């Protein structure tokens, strides 16, 4: 485990050599949301496969690039493509890029994902600001010996998503006339979408949306004291309205909603 710190330092040094600036925000682009990268004034791009200790992405719809550049006049680092538990990666591998971004100097982390709506008020293409999560459905990435240098053994999870970033995002959404929901994200491992009974249970347990990412990234960020903002694009509806769900539909719905998410992220970064 001490190795992890050595790996993080090594990768940080590798990146600093090629990109000597400190990004203020880290951004993770979820399934179908990669087009957002075109908003960034790119200064440097690195393929995941060229970055030491980085896992490589395998899922369709994920480009697998770390992008450095300017957004709203601020320096950012964006992951076009993330790593999922269902791909077979260890939790350490999935969360390595998040820890790396903290080592690179980010002050806030913005996460995005495609998710299934289980709240009857949701429609395909809606945005939902995540204000809390339920993480029983996956492995906690902090299991194992705690690395004190990263954070405490028993992190407080009373504010996993920054209230002040949520308030800022809601004010932006209001001003830009972008309708947003706010709610609880339930994580599952995937890769199966949920059965009808599972969607129903997830709703009954108090969640509004369900997806296969984000929570492990959130947990390691909170562990390191990094404020997180996260948003879901509702790409399908788990209860009531929809008979079957495909990955293609998820990607299409996310792509269609991406311009709304772009405005929110851009404006939010302008205010950091
Ligand atoms: N369930 C889980 N993950 C998802 C879904 C879903 O319905 N939609 C997009 N990601």
Short mmCIF file of C-alpha atoms and ligand atoms in Angstrom, two decimals:
data_model
loop_
_atom_site.label_atom_id
_atom_site.label_comp_id
_atom_site.label_asym_id
_atom_site.label_seq_id
_atom_site.Cartn_x
_atom_site.Cartn_y
_atom_site.Cartn_z
CA UNK A 1 0.00 0.00 0.00
CA UNK A 2 2.90 2.33 0.65
CA UNK A 3 3.53 1.51 -3.01
CA UNK A 4 0.45 3.45 -3.95
CA UNK A 5 1.98 6.70 -2.70
CA UNK A 6 5.18 5.92 -4.61
CA UNK A 7 3.12 5.27 -7.76
CA UNK A 8 1.14 8.48 -7.30
CA UNK A 9 4.35 10.47 -6.86
CA UNK A 10 5.89 8.83 -9.90
CA UNK A 11 2.87 9.53 -12.13
CA UNK A 12 2.60 13.09 -10.80
CA UNK A 13 6.25 13.70 -11.69
CA UNK A 14 5.71 12.16 -15.15
CA UNK A 15 2.78 14.49 -15.83
CA UNK A 16 4.41 17.60 -14.36
CA UNK A 17 7.31 17.14 -16.75
CA UNK A 18 4.93 17.36 -19.71
CA UNK A 19 2.43 19.78 -18.23
CA UNK A 20 3.97 22.05 -15.60
CA UNK A 21 0.71 23.74 -14.51
CA UNK A 22 -1.57 23.05 -11.57
CA UNK A 23 -5.20 22.36 -12.50
CA UNK A 24 -7.80 23.79 -10.06
CA UNK A 25 -10.56 21.37 -10.97
CA UNK A 26 -10.75 17.73 -11.96
CA UNK A 27 -13.60 16.57 -14.20
CA UNK A 28 -14.75 13.02 -14.90
CA UNK A 29 -16.87 12.57 -18.01
CA UNK A 30 -19.35 9.73 -17.84
CA UNK A 31 -20.70 7.45 -20.56
CA UNK A 32 -21.76 9.40 -23.64
CA UNK A 33 -20.54 12.69 -22.16
CA UNK A 34 -17.12 12.77 -23.83
CA UNK A 35 -18.15 15.58 -26.22
CA UNK A 36 -17.78 17.96 -23.31
CA UNK A 37 -14.01 17.72 -23.85
CA UNK A 38 -14.41 19.89 -26.97
CA UNK A 39 -15.25 22.80 -24.64
CA UNK A 40 -11.77 22.66 -23.17
CA UNK A 41 -9.01 24.80 -24.66
CA UNK A 42 -6.65 21.86 -24.76
CA UNK A 43 -3.04 22.41 -23.69
CA UNK A 44 -1.99 18.77 -23.35
CA UNK A 45 -3.60 15.38 -23.94
CA UNK A 46 -2.32 12.07 -22.69
CA UNK A 47 -3.68 8.66 -23.69
CA UNK A 48 -4.29 6.54 -20.63
CA UNK A 49 -2.07 3.84 -22.08
CA UNK A 50 0.89 6.25 -22.02
CA UNK A 51 0.50 7.21 -18.36
CA UNK A 52 2.46 5.15 -15.83
CA UNK A 53 0.27 3.12 -13.41
CA UNK A 54 -2.95 4.04 -15.24
CA UNK A 55 -5.39 1.27 -16.05
CA UNK A 56 -6.74 1.23 -19.64
CA UNK A 57 -10.39 1.77 -20.49
CA UNK A 58 -12.26 -0.90 -22.43
CA UNK A 59 -15.85 0.31 -22.66
CA UNK A 60 -17.45 1.66 -25.80
CA UNK A 61 -18.15 5.37 -25.49
CA UNK A 62 -15.02 6.00 -23.43
CA UNK A 63 -12.10 7.68 -25.12
CA UNK A 64 -9.46 7.00 -22.51
CA UNK A 65 -7.66 10.33 -22.41
CA UNK A 66 -6.49 12.67 -19.72
CA UNK A 67 -7.02 16.20 -21.00
CA UNK A 68 -5.33 19.29 -19.59
CA UNK A 69 -6.38 22.79 -20.55
CA UNK A 70 -8.47 25.82 -19.82
CA UNK A 71 -12.17 26.06 -19.21
CA UNK A 72 -13.78 29.38 -18.27
CA UNK A 73 -10.24 30.74 -17.97
CA UNK A 74 -9.28 28.19 -15.28
CA UNK A 75 -6.91 25.27 -15.60
CA UNK A 76 -8.66 21.90 -15.48
CA UNK A 77 -7.84 18.25 -15.92
CA UNK A 78 -10.54 16.06 -17.44
CA UNK A 79 -10.86 12.32 -17.71
CA UNK A 80 -12.56 11.42 -20.98
CA UNK A 81 -13.50 7.89 -19.95
CA UNK A 82 -13.47 6.42 -16.48
CA UNK A 83 -12.80 2.98 -15.04
CA UNK A 84 -15.66 0.83 -13.82
CA UNK A 85 -15.78 -2.02 -11.34
CA UNK A 86 -17.68 -4.18 -13.87
CA UNK A 87 -14.71 -4.04 -16.23
CA UNK A 88 -12.81 -6.10 -13.71
CA UNK A 89 -10.52 -3.39 -12.36
CA UNK A 90 -9.56 -3.35 -8.71
CA UNK A 91 -10.98 -0.49 -6.65
CA UNK A 92 -7.44 0.78 -6.30
CA UNK A 93 -7.13 1.03 -10.09
CA UNK A 94 -10.55 2.66 -10.49
CA UNK A 95 -9.71 5.36 -7.97
CA UNK A 96 -6.05 5.90 -8.94
CA UNK A 97 -6.85 8.77 -11.35
CA UNK A 98 -8.89 10.58 -8.68
CA UNK A 99 -6.04 10.38 -6.20
CA UNK A 100 -3.67 11.44 -8.94
CA UNK A 101 -5.74 14.54 -9.74
CA UNK A 102 -5.53 15.53 -6.07
CA UNK A 103 -1.75 15.05 -6.19
CA UNK A 104 -1.74 17.29 -9.29
CA UNK A 105 -3.32 20.03 -7.19
CA UNK A 106 -7.07 20.09 -7.92
CA UNK A 107 -9.25 21.90 -5.37
CA UNK A 108 -12.61 20.47 -6.48
CA UNK A 109 -13.77 17.36 -8.29
CA UNK A 110 -16.68 17.38 -10.73
CA UNK A 111 -18.14 13.97 -11.55
CA UNK A 112 -20.73 13.09 -14.17
CA UNK A 113 -22.47 9.88 -15.07
CA UNK A 114 -25.31 8.28 -16.96
CA UNK A 115 -27.90 6.86 -14.60
CA UNK A 116 -31.26 5.14 -14.54
CA UNK A 117 -34.05 7.21 -13.01
CA UNK A 118 -36.16 5.50 -10.35
CA UNK A 119 -37.96 8.64 -9.26
CA UNK A 120 -41.35 8.83 -11.04
CA UNK A 121 -40.76 12.55 -11.70
CA UNK A 122 -37.71 11.79 -13.87
CA UNK A 123 -37.74 11.85 -17.65
CA UNK A 124 -35.05 10.64 -20.06
CA UNK A 125 -32.57 13.48 -20.63
CA UNK A 126 -33.14 15.14 -17.25
CA UNK A 127 -30.23 16.17 -15.05
CA UNK A 128 -30.03 15.21 -11.38
CA UNK A 129 -27.59 16.87 -9.00
CA UNK A 130 -26.42 14.15 -6.60
CA UNK A 131 -26.81 15.28 -2.99
CA UNK A 132 -26.13 11.92 -1.34
CA UNK A 133 -25.51 8.29 -2.22
CA UNK A 134 -26.16 4.75 -1.06
CA UNK A 135 -23.07 2.64 -1.53
CA UNK A 136 -24.09 -0.88 -0.38
CA UNK A 137 -24.02 -2.05 -4.00
CA UNK A 138 -20.27 -1.95 -4.47
CA UNK A 139 -16.98 -2.45 -2.71
CA UNK A 140 -15.76 0.38 -0.51
CA UNK A 141 -12.42 1.49 -1.98
CA UNK A 142 -10.99 2.24 1.47
CA UNK A 143 -11.14 -1.39 2.59
CA UNK A 144 -7.64 -2.48 3.56
CA UNK A 145 -4.85 -0.81 5.47
CA UNK A 146 -5.53 2.90 5.72
CA UNK A 147 -2.97 5.23 4.16
CA UNK A 148 -2.82 8.01 6.74
CA UNK A 149 -1.07 10.27 4.27
CA UNK A 150 -4.23 10.25 2.15
CA UNK A 151 -6.83 10.55 4.89
CA UNK A 152 -8.36 9.15 8.08
CA UNK A 153 -9.32 5.53 8.80
CA UNK A 154 -13.00 6.36 9.35
CA UNK A 155 -13.96 9.28 7.11
CA UNK A 156 -17.07 11.28 7.95
CA UNK A 157 -19.66 10.98 5.18
CA UNK A 158 -22.21 13.56 6.35
CA UNK A 159 -21.51 15.79 3.34
CA UNK A 160 -20.22 13.56 0.54
CA UNK A 161 -21.27 16.16 -2.05
CA UNK A 162 -20.35 19.75 -1.27
CA UNK A 163 -23.38 21.76 -0.18
CA UNK A 164 -21.81 24.97 -1.37
CA UNK A 165 -21.10 23.55 -4.86
CA UNK A 166 -24.68 22.22 -5.00
CA UNK A 167 -26.03 25.66 -4.08
CA UNK A 168 -23.86 27.29 -6.75
CA UNK A 169 -24.95 24.76 -9.38
CA UNK A 170 -28.63 25.26 -8.54
CA UNK A 171 -28.27 29.03 -8.84
CA UNK A 172 -26.55 28.59 -12.22
CA UNK A 173 -29.22 26.15 -13.43
CA UNK A 174 -31.91 28.58 -12.38
CA UNK A 175 -30.25 31.50 -14.13
CA UNK A 176 -29.63 29.47 -17.29
CA UNK A 177 -33.15 28.01 -17.19
CA UNK A 178 -31.85 24.46 -17.07
CA UNK A 179 -34.27 22.28 -15.10
CA UNK A 180 -32.45 20.08 -12.57
CA UNK A 181 -33.56 17.48 -10.05
CA UNK A 182 -31.64 16.86 -6.87
CA UNK A 183 -31.45 13.44 -5.32
CA UNK A 184 -29.77 10.30 -4.06
CA UNK A 185 -27.62 8.06 -6.28
CA UNK A 186 -27.57 4.32 -5.66
CA UNK A 187 -24.53 2.48 -6.93
CA UNK A 188 -24.57 -1.06 -8.33
CA UNK A 189 -21.70 -3.03 -9.81
CA UNK A 190 -23.37 -3.71 -13.16
CA UNK A 191 -22.80 -4.72 -15.89
CA UNK A 192 -26.42 -5.93 -15.94
CA UNK A 193 -29.02 -3.21 -15.81
CA UNK A 194 -31.41 -3.79 -12.95
CA UNK A 195 -34.38 -6.13 -12.90
CA UNK A 196 -37.77 -4.52 -12.42
CA UNK A 197 -37.77 -5.74 -8.82
CA UNK A 198 -34.34 -4.21 -8.23
CA UNK A 199 -35.34 -0.81 -9.64
CA UNK A 200 -38.39 -0.91 -7.36
CA UNK A 201 -36.24 -1.82 -4.34
CA UNK A 202 -33.74 0.93 -5.10
CA UNK A 203 -36.56 3.46 -5.15
CA UNK A 204 -38.04 2.04 -1.94
CA UNK A 205 -34.65 2.32 -0.23
CA UNK A 206 -34.64 6.06 -0.81
CA UNK A 207 -32.71 6.58 -4.02
CA UNK A 208 -33.70 8.59 -7.07
CA UNK A 209 -31.20 7.27 -9.61
CA UNK A 210 -28.99 4.23 -10.07
CA UNK A 211 -25.68 3.78 -11.82
CA UNK A 212 -22.44 1.86 -12.02
CA UNK A 213 -19.84 4.50 -11.16
CA UNK A 214 -19.09 7.68 -9.20
CA UNK A 215 -19.42 6.41 -5.61
CA UNK A 216 -15.97 4.84 -5.28
CA UNK A 217 -14.46 7.98 -6.82
CA UNK A 218 -16.45 10.10 -4.40
CA UNK A 219 -15.30 8.07 -1.39
CA UNK A 220 -11.59 8.41 -2.13
CA UNK A 221 -12.06 12.14 -2.79
CA UNK A 222 -13.89 12.64 0.52
CA UNK A 223 -11.15 10.60 2.22
CA UNK A 224 -8.60 13.14 0.92
CA UNK A 225 -10.76 16.12 1.93
CA UNK A 226 -11.54 17.04 -1.68
CA UNK A 227 -14.93 18.74 -2.25
CA UNK A 228 -17.05 16.87 -4.81
CA UNK A 229 -19.86 17.92 -7.11
CA UNK A 230 -21.63 15.17 -9.05
CA UNK A 231 -24.43 15.09 -11.57
CA UNK A 232 -26.35 12.33 -13.32
CA UNK A 233 -27.90 12.43 -16.73
CA UNK A 234 -31.03 10.31 -16.53
CA UNK A 235 -30.68 8.07 -19.56
CA UNK A 236 -33.42 5.51 -18.89
CA UNK A 237 -36.28 4.94 -16.50
CA UNK A 238 -36.22 2.04 -14.12
CA UNK A 239 -39.78 2.17 -12.97
CA UNK A 240 -43.00 2.20 -14.85
CA UNK A 241 -42.34 3.67 -18.21
CA UNK A 242 -39.75 1.58 -19.96
CA UNK A 243 -39.72 -2.09 -20.92
CA UNK A 244 -36.10 -2.70 -21.97
CA UNK A 245 -32.82 -0.80 -21.67
CA UNK A 246 -29.76 -0.89 -23.93
CA UNK A 247 -26.29 0.63 -23.65
CA UNK A 248 -26.88 2.38 -27.00
CA UNK A 249 -29.96 4.15 -25.61
CA UNK A 250 -27.98 5.20 -22.57
CA UNK A 251 -25.19 6.66 -24.74
CA UNK A 252 -27.66 8.45 -27.02
CA UNK A 253 -29.60 10.02 -24.13
CA UNK A 254 -26.38 11.15 -22.44
CA UNK A 255 -25.07 12.68 -25.67
CA UNK A 256 -28.32 14.59 -26.16
CA UNK A 257 -28.23 15.99 -22.64
CA UNK A 258 -24.51 16.82 -22.74
CA UNK A 259 -24.94 20.52 -23.81
CA UNK A 260 -26.93 21.24 -20.61
CA UNK A 261 -24.26 19.59 -18.50
CA UNK A 262 -21.56 21.56 -20.34
CA UNK A 263 -23.15 24.88 -19.41
CA UNK A 264 -23.44 23.86 -15.76
CA UNK A 265 -19.84 22.65 -15.50
CA UNK A 266 -18.44 25.66 -17.34
CA UNK A 267 -20.30 28.15 -15.18
CA UNK A 268 -19.47 26.22 -12.02
CA UNK A 269 -15.77 26.26 -12.85
CA UNK A 270 -15.96 29.99 -13.57
CA UNK A 271 -17.12 30.44 -9.96
CA UNK A 272 -14.43 28.33 -8.31
N1 LIG B 1 -28.84 1.22 -14.15
C1 LIG B 1 -27.54 1.21 -13.83
N2 LIG B 1 -26.65 1.95 -14.45
C2 LIG B 1 -27.06 2.75 -15.43
C3 LIG B 1 -28.40 2.82 -15.79
C4 LIG B 1 -29.33 2.00 -15.13
O1 LIG B 1 -30.54 2.00 -15.43
N3 LIG B 1 -28.48 3.72 -16.79
C5 LIG B 1 -27.23 4.19 -17.01
N4 LIG B 1 -26.36 3.62 -16.18
#
